[in-house]
């Protein structure tokens, strides 16, 4: 495999290896000498990196003379752990991890242009400029949510790329439901909701020629362990933790989600758009019979959702007017 391009801010490979070693041996004291040998660094560097991990909020116990250990497995998404868990999958052979970055979508775009292969994953513990749909931002507090982007190179026409947003939504829905028992609502085209509040969202961006997609990046944000949100979001956002009172292991959810998404993606490529549209229609309680307001930026109207078009666009029976296909716009429920 070609050398991965260097991206400023990528988690140092040795720091990630140290964290993985400590995580895999949690509660067991490992001597500085063994760490130095296994990770490939000097004992004094081990000590420096331990300080670094502590600064990043990982509770490393112990000292230079005795060795180091973790009291419990930290919920850090180390690339090595993810790669091991995704063994056998094509996705995840290349993983770029950041403790903090501006946006995993922006980085994935850069990697797309640099020729990185399909299934490359960019993930971050925190984002400073997380992007949402329609130019909004995505609140990405450190270590609590899942913030990641998958780079794909499907042989699709550009008009079919939005189906990947819907597909990622279905895969996320399935993974969340199977791990937590919660049943989120999937709202066309990219929202995951619980009790009417936002639990997650998907932002797909692409680089395409007029007739062919060069690459697509699918960015996924899920609110997992947040116990509070900034005041401006608290009425409209929720998390798995807020809904269940339980803390989830983010790595587990990420592995489920990526495995599900990769399988669903391959079925989409084999079976065509109908696979995505049928799956979406069957799990989205929003797709039919919901009273909604549609704001297209040009006009606003009220109606009732009436399923999806063969292209995956939402159909709305307008209260005053014809059955309308929503090509783009904000769809909100009217209660
Ligand atoms: C939305 O519902 O508005 C879409 C939100 C998408 C957020 C994710 S977080 C990971 C990835 N990187 C970004 O900058 N945005 C997406």
Coordinates of C-alpha atoms and ligand atoms in Angstrom, one line a residue:
X1 CA 0.0 0.0 0.0
X2 CA 1.4 3.4 -0.8
X3 CA 2.7 5.6 2.0
X4 CA -0.1 7.6 3.6
X5 CA 0.1 11.3 3.1
X6 CA 1.2 13.3 6.1
X7 CA -1.6 15.3 7.6
X8 CA -0.6 17.9 10.2
X9 CA -2.1 17.0 13.6
X10 CA -2.5 13.3 12.9
X11 CA -2.1 11.3 16.1
X12 CA 1.5 10.1 16.4
X13 CA 1.7 6.4 15.5
X14 CA 3.8 5.7 18.6
X15 CA 1.4 7.6 20.9
X16 CA -1.5 5.5 19.4
X17 CA 0.6 2.3 19.9
X18 CA 1.3 3.2 23.5
X19 CA -2.4 3.8 24.2
X20 CA -3.3 0.5 22.5
X21 CA -0.8 -1.5 24.5
X22 CA -2.0 0.1 27.8
X23 CA -5.7 -0.5 26.8
X24 CA -5.2 -4.1 25.8
X25 CA -3.5 -4.7 29.2
X26 CA -5.8 -2.5 31.3
X27 CA -5.2 -2.8 35.1
X28 CA -1.9 -4.6 34.5
X29 CA 1.3 -2.8 35.3
X30 CA 3.6 -2.8 32.3
X31 CA 7.2 -1.8 32.8
X32 CA 8.7 1.2 31.0
X33 CA 11.3 -1.2 29.5
X34 CA 8.6 -3.5 27.9
X35 CA 6.6 -0.5 26.6
X36 CA 9.8 0.9 25.1
X37 CA 10.6 -2.4 23.4
X38 CA 7.1 -3.0 22.0
X39 CA 6.3 0.5 20.9
X40 CA 9.8 1.1 19.6
X41 CA 11.0 4.2 21.6
X42 CA 13.4 5.0 24.4
X43 CA 12.3 4.7 28.1
X44 CA 12.5 8.5 28.5
X45 CA 10.3 8.9 25.5
X46 CA 7.8 6.5 27.1
X47 CA 7.7 8.8 30.1
X48 CA 7.2 11.9 27.9
X49 CA 4.3 10.2 26.0
X50 CA 2.7 9.1 29.2
X51 CA 2.6 12.8 30.3
X52 CA 1.2 13.6 26.9
X53 CA -1.6 11.0 27.3
X54 CA -2.4 12.4 30.7
X55 CA -2.7 15.9 29.2
X56 CA -5.2 14.4 26.7
X57 CA -7.3 13.2 29.6
X58 CA -6.3 9.5 29.7
X59 CA -5.9 8.3 33.3
X60 CA -2.5 6.6 33.2
X61 CA -1.5 5.4 36.6
X62 CA 2.0 4.4 37.8
X63 CA 5.4 5.9 37.6
X64 CA 8.8 5.6 35.9
X65 CA 10.3 3.2 38.5
X66 CA 7.4 0.7 38.6
X67 CA 5.7 0.9 35.2
X68 CA 2.4 2.2 34.0
X69 CA -1.2 0.9 33.8
X70 CA -4.7 2.1 33.1
X71 CA -7.4 1.6 35.7
X72 CA -10.0 1.0 33.0
X73 CA -10.0 0.9 29.2
X74 CA -10.3 4.4 28.0
X75 CA -12.9 5.2 25.4
X76 CA -10.4 6.6 22.9
X77 CA -10.8 5.5 19.3
X78 CA -7.3 4.4 18.7
X79 CA -6.6 3.5 15.0
X80 CA -4.9 0.2 15.9
X81 CA -7.9 -1.0 18.0
X82 CA -10.3 0.0 15.2
X83 CA -8.2 -1.7 12.6
X84 CA -8.1 -4.9 14.6
X85 CA -11.8 -4.9 15.2
X86 CA -12.5 -4.3 11.5
X87 CA -10.2 -7.1 10.3
X88 CA -11.7 -8.9 7.4
X89 CA -13.5 -5.7 6.2
X90 CA -12.1 -3.6 3.3
X91 CA -13.0 -0.4 5.1
X92 CA -10.7 0.7 7.8
X93 CA -7.4 -0.5 6.3
X94 CA -6.4 3.1 6.4
X95 CA -7.4 5.1 9.5
X96 CA -6.4 8.7 10.2
X97 CA -7.0 9.6 13.9
X98 CA -6.9 13.1 15.4
X99 CA -7.3 14.1 19.0
X100 CA -8.5 17.5 17.7
X101 CA -9.0 18.7 14.1
X102 CA -11.2 21.2 12.3
X103 CA -13.4 18.8 10.4
X104 CA -13.0 15.2 9.4
X105 CA -15.0 16.0 6.2
X106 CA -12.5 18.6 5.2
X107 CA -9.6 16.2 5.8
X108 CA -11.3 13.3 4.0
X109 CA -11.8 15.6 1.0
X110 CA -8.1 16.4 1.0
X111 CA -7.3 12.6 1.2
X112 CA -9.7 12.0 -1.7
X113 CA -7.8 14.4 -3.9
X114 CA -4.5 12.8 -2.7
X115 CA -5.7 9.4 -4.1
X116 CA -6.4 7.6 -0.8
X117 CA -8.3 4.4 -1.4
X118 CA -12.0 3.5 -0.9
X119 CA -12.8 2.8 2.8
X120 CA -10.3 5.2 4.3
X121 CA -11.6 6.5 7.6
X122 CA -10.9 9.8 9.2
X123 CA -11.9 10.1 12.9
X124 CA -11.5 12.7 15.6
X125 CA -12.1 13.0 19.3
X126 CA -13.0 16.6 18.8
X127 CA -13.7 19.0 15.9
X128 CA -13.3 22.7 16.1
X129 CA -15.2 23.4 12.8
X130 CA -17.5 20.3 12.5
X131 CA -19.7 20.9 9.4
X132 CA -23.4 20.3 9.3
X133 CA -25.9 20.5 6.5
X134 CA -26.9 23.8 4.9
X135 CA -23.8 25.5 6.2
X136 CA -24.6 24.8 9.8
X137 CA -21.9 23.7 12.3
X138 CA -21.8 20.4 14.2
X139 CA -21.1 20.6 17.9
X140 CA -18.2 18.2 18.5
X141 CA -17.2 18.1 22.1
X142 CA -14.1 16.1 23.0
X143 CA -14.4 12.4 23.6
X144 CA -18.2 12.2 23.9
X145 CA -19.6 11.8 20.4
X146 CA -18.6 9.9 17.2
X147 CA -17.2 12.2 14.5
X148 CA -15.9 10.4 11.5
X149 CA -15.8 10.4 7.7
X150 CA -15.5 7.5 5.2
X151 CA -14.0 8.0 1.8
X152 CA -15.7 6.1 -1.0
X153 CA -15.1 5.7 -4.7
X154 CA -18.3 4.2 -6.0
X155 CA -19.1 3.9 -9.7
X156 CA -22.2 6.0 -9.6
X157 CA -23.7 9.0 -11.4
X158 CA -23.5 12.2 -9.4
X159 CA -27.3 12.3 -9.1
X160 CA -27.1 9.0 -7.2
X161 CA -24.6 10.2 -4.5
X162 CA -27.4 11.5 -2.2
X163 CA -28.5 7.9 -1.8
X164 CA -25.3 7.3 0.2
X165 CA -26.5 9.8 2.8
X166 CA -29.8 7.9 3.2
X167 CA -27.9 4.6 3.3
X168 CA -25.6 5.8 6.0
X169 CA -28.6 7.0 7.9
X170 CA -30.2 3.5 7.7
X171 CA -26.9 1.8 8.7
X172 CA -26.5 4.2 11.7
X173 CA -30.1 3.6 12.7
X174 CA -29.6 -0.2 12.6
X175 CA -26.3 0.0 14.6
X176 CA -27.7 2.3 17.3
X177 CA -30.9 0.2 17.6
X178 CA -28.9 -3.1 18.0
X179 CA -26.4 -1.7 20.5
X180 CA -28.7 0.4 22.7
X181 CA -32.2 -0.9 22.1
X182 CA -33.3 2.7 21.3
X183 CA -35.3 3.1 18.2
X184 CA -34.3 6.4 16.6
X185 CA -36.4 8.2 14.0
X186 CA -34.9 8.5 10.6
X187 CA -35.9 11.7 8.9
X188 CA -35.2 12.3 5.2
X189 CA -32.6 13.0 4.1
X190 CA -30.0 12.9 6.9
X191 CA -31.4 13.2 10.4
X192 CA -31.4 10.7 13.3
X193 CA -33.8 11.9 16.0
X194 CA -34.9 10.7 19.4
X195 CA -38.0 12.2 21.0
X196 CA -38.0 14.8 18.3
X197 CA -34.4 15.9 19.2
X198 CA -31.3 15.5 17.0
X199 CA -29.2 12.5 17.9
X200 CA -27.1 12.3 14.7
X201 CA -26.6 13.6 11.2
X202 CA -24.9 12.8 8.0
X203 CA -23.1 15.1 5.6
X204 CA -22.1 13.8 2.2
X205 CA -19.8 15.8 0.0
X206 CA -18.4 14.8 -3.4
X207 CA -16.0 15.5 -6.2
X208 CA -17.5 14.6 -9.5
X209 CA -17.3 15.1 -13.2
X210 CA -20.5 15.8 -15.1
X211 CA -21.3 12.1 -15.5
X212 CA -19.2 10.3 -13.0
X213 CA -18.4 10.5 -9.3
X214 CA -14.6 10.7 -8.6
X215 CA -15.1 10.3 -4.8
X216 CA -17.6 10.8 -2.2
X217 CA -17.1 11.4 1.5
X218 CA -19.7 10.5 4.0
X219 CA -19.4 12.3 7.4
X220 CA -21.3 10.9 10.4
X221 CA -21.8 12.7 13.7
X222 CA -23.6 10.8 16.5
X223 CA -24.2 12.2 20.0
X224 CA -23.2 9.4 22.3
X225 CA -22.1 10.2 25.8
X226 CA -22.9 14.0 26.1
X227 CA -24.7 14.7 29.3
X228 CA -25.3 18.3 28.4
X229 CA -25.3 20.6 25.4
X230 CA -24.6 24.3 25.1
X231 CA -27.8 26.3 25.9
X232 CA -28.5 27.1 22.3
X233 CA -28.7 23.3 21.5
X234 CA -30.2 21.9 24.7
X235 CA -33.8 22.1 23.4
X236 CA -33.0 20.5 20.1
X237 CA -30.2 18.0 20.7
X238 CA -30.0 14.8 22.6
X239 CA -27.6 11.9 23.1
X240 CA -27.7 8.2 23.8
X241 CA -26.5 8.9 27.3
X242 CA -29.3 11.5 27.9
X243 CA -31.9 9.1 26.7
X244 CA -30.8 6.0 28.5
X245 CA -28.7 7.3 31.4
X246 CA -26.0 4.8 30.4
X247 CA -22.5 5.5 29.0
X248 CA -21.8 3.7 25.7
X249 CA -18.4 2.4 24.6
X250 CA -18.0 4.5 21.4
X251 CA -15.5 2.1 19.8
X252 CA -18.2 -0.7 19.9
X253 CA -20.8 1.6 18.3
X254 CA -18.3 2.7 15.6
X255 CA -17.3 -0.9 14.7
X256 CA -21.0 -1.9 14.4
X257 CA -21.8 1.2 12.4
X258 CA -18.9 0.8 9.9
X259 CA -19.5 -3.0 9.5
X260 CA -23.2 -2.4 8.8
X261 CA -22.5 0.5 6.5
X262 CA -19.9 -1.5 4.5
X263 CA -22.3 -4.4 4.1
X264 CA -25.2 -2.1 3.1
X265 CA -23.0 -0.2 0.7
X266 CA -21.9 -3.4 -1.1
X267 CA -25.6 -4.4 -1.4
X268 CA -26.5 -1.0 -2.8
X269 CA -23.7 -1.4 -5.5
X270 CA -24.9 -4.9 -6.3
X271 CA -28.7 -4.4 -6.2
X272 CA -29.1 -0.7 -7.1
X273 CA -31.0 2.3 -5.7
X274 CA -34.1 0.2 -4.9
X275 CA -32.2 -1.4 -2.0
X276 CA -31.6 1.9 -0.4
X277 CA -35.0 3.3 -1.0
X278 CA -36.8 0.2 0.3
X279 CA -34.7 0.0 3.4
X280 CA -35.1 3.7 4.1
X281 CA -38.9 3.6 3.5
X282 CA -39.2 0.6 5.8
X283 CA -37.3 2.0 8.8
X284 CA -38.2 5.7 8.5
X285 CA -41.5 6.4 10.3
X286 CA -41.1 9.9 8.8
X287 CA -41.4 8.9 5.2
X288 CA -45.1 8.4 5.1
X289 CA -48.1 10.1 6.7
X290 CA -46.2 12.8 8.6
X291 CA -47.4 16.4 8.7
X292 CA -44.5 18.5 7.6
X293 CA -43.4 21.9 6.7
X294 CA -41.0 22.1 3.8
X295 CA -38.7 25.1 3.4
X296 CA -36.9 25.0 0.1
X297 CA -35.3 28.4 0.4
X298 CA -37.5 29.6 -2.4
X299 CA -40.9 28.6 -0.9
X300 CA -42.4 27.1 2.2
X301 CA -45.4 24.8 2.2
X302 CA -47.2 22.3 4.4
X303 CA -48.3 18.8 3.5
X304 CA -48.1 15.1 4.4
X305 CA -45.2 12.9 3.5
X306 CA -46.1 10.2 0.9
X307 CA -43.0 8.0 0.5
X308 CA -40.0 8.3 -1.7
X309 CA -39.5 8.7 -5.5
X310 CA -37.5 6.0 -7.4
X311 CA -34.5 8.4 -7.1
X312 CA -34.8 8.6 -3.3
X313 CA -36.4 12.1 -3.1
X314 CA -39.2 12.7 -0.6
X315 CA -42.7 13.0 -1.9
X316 CA -45.1 15.4 -0.1
X317 CA -48.8 15.8 -0.7
X318 CA -49.2 19.5 -0.3
X319 CA -52.3 20.8 1.5
X320 CA -52.9 23.2 -1.2
X321 CA -51.4 21.9 -4.4
X322 CA -50.1 18.8 -6.1
X323 CA -47.9 15.9 -5.0
X324 CA -44.4 17.5 -4.9
X325 CA -41.0 16.0 -5.0
X326 CA -38.6 17.6 -2.5
X327 CA -35.2 18.0 -4.2
X328 CA -33.6 19.9 -1.4
X329 CA -34.7 21.8 1.7
X330 CA -35.5 21.6 5.4
X331 CA -38.3 19.3 6.3
X332 CA -39.7 19.7 9.8
X333 CA -42.6 18.1 11.5
X334 CA -45.7 20.1 12.1
X335 CA -47.5 19.0 15.3
Ligands
LIG1 C1 -26.1 17.4 9.8 O1 -27.0 16.8 10.4 O2 -26.2 18.6 9.7 C2 -24.9 16.7 9.4 C3 -23.9 16.6 10.5 C4 -22.6 15.9 10.1 C5 -21.5 16.0 11.2 C6 -20.4 15.1 10.9 S1 -19.3 15.0 12.3 C7 -18.1 14.2 11.3 C8 -18.1 14.8 9.9 N1 -17.2 15.9 9.9 C9 -17.8 17.1 9.7 O3 -17.3 18.2 9.7 N2 -19.2 16.9 9.7 C10 -19.5 15.5 9.7

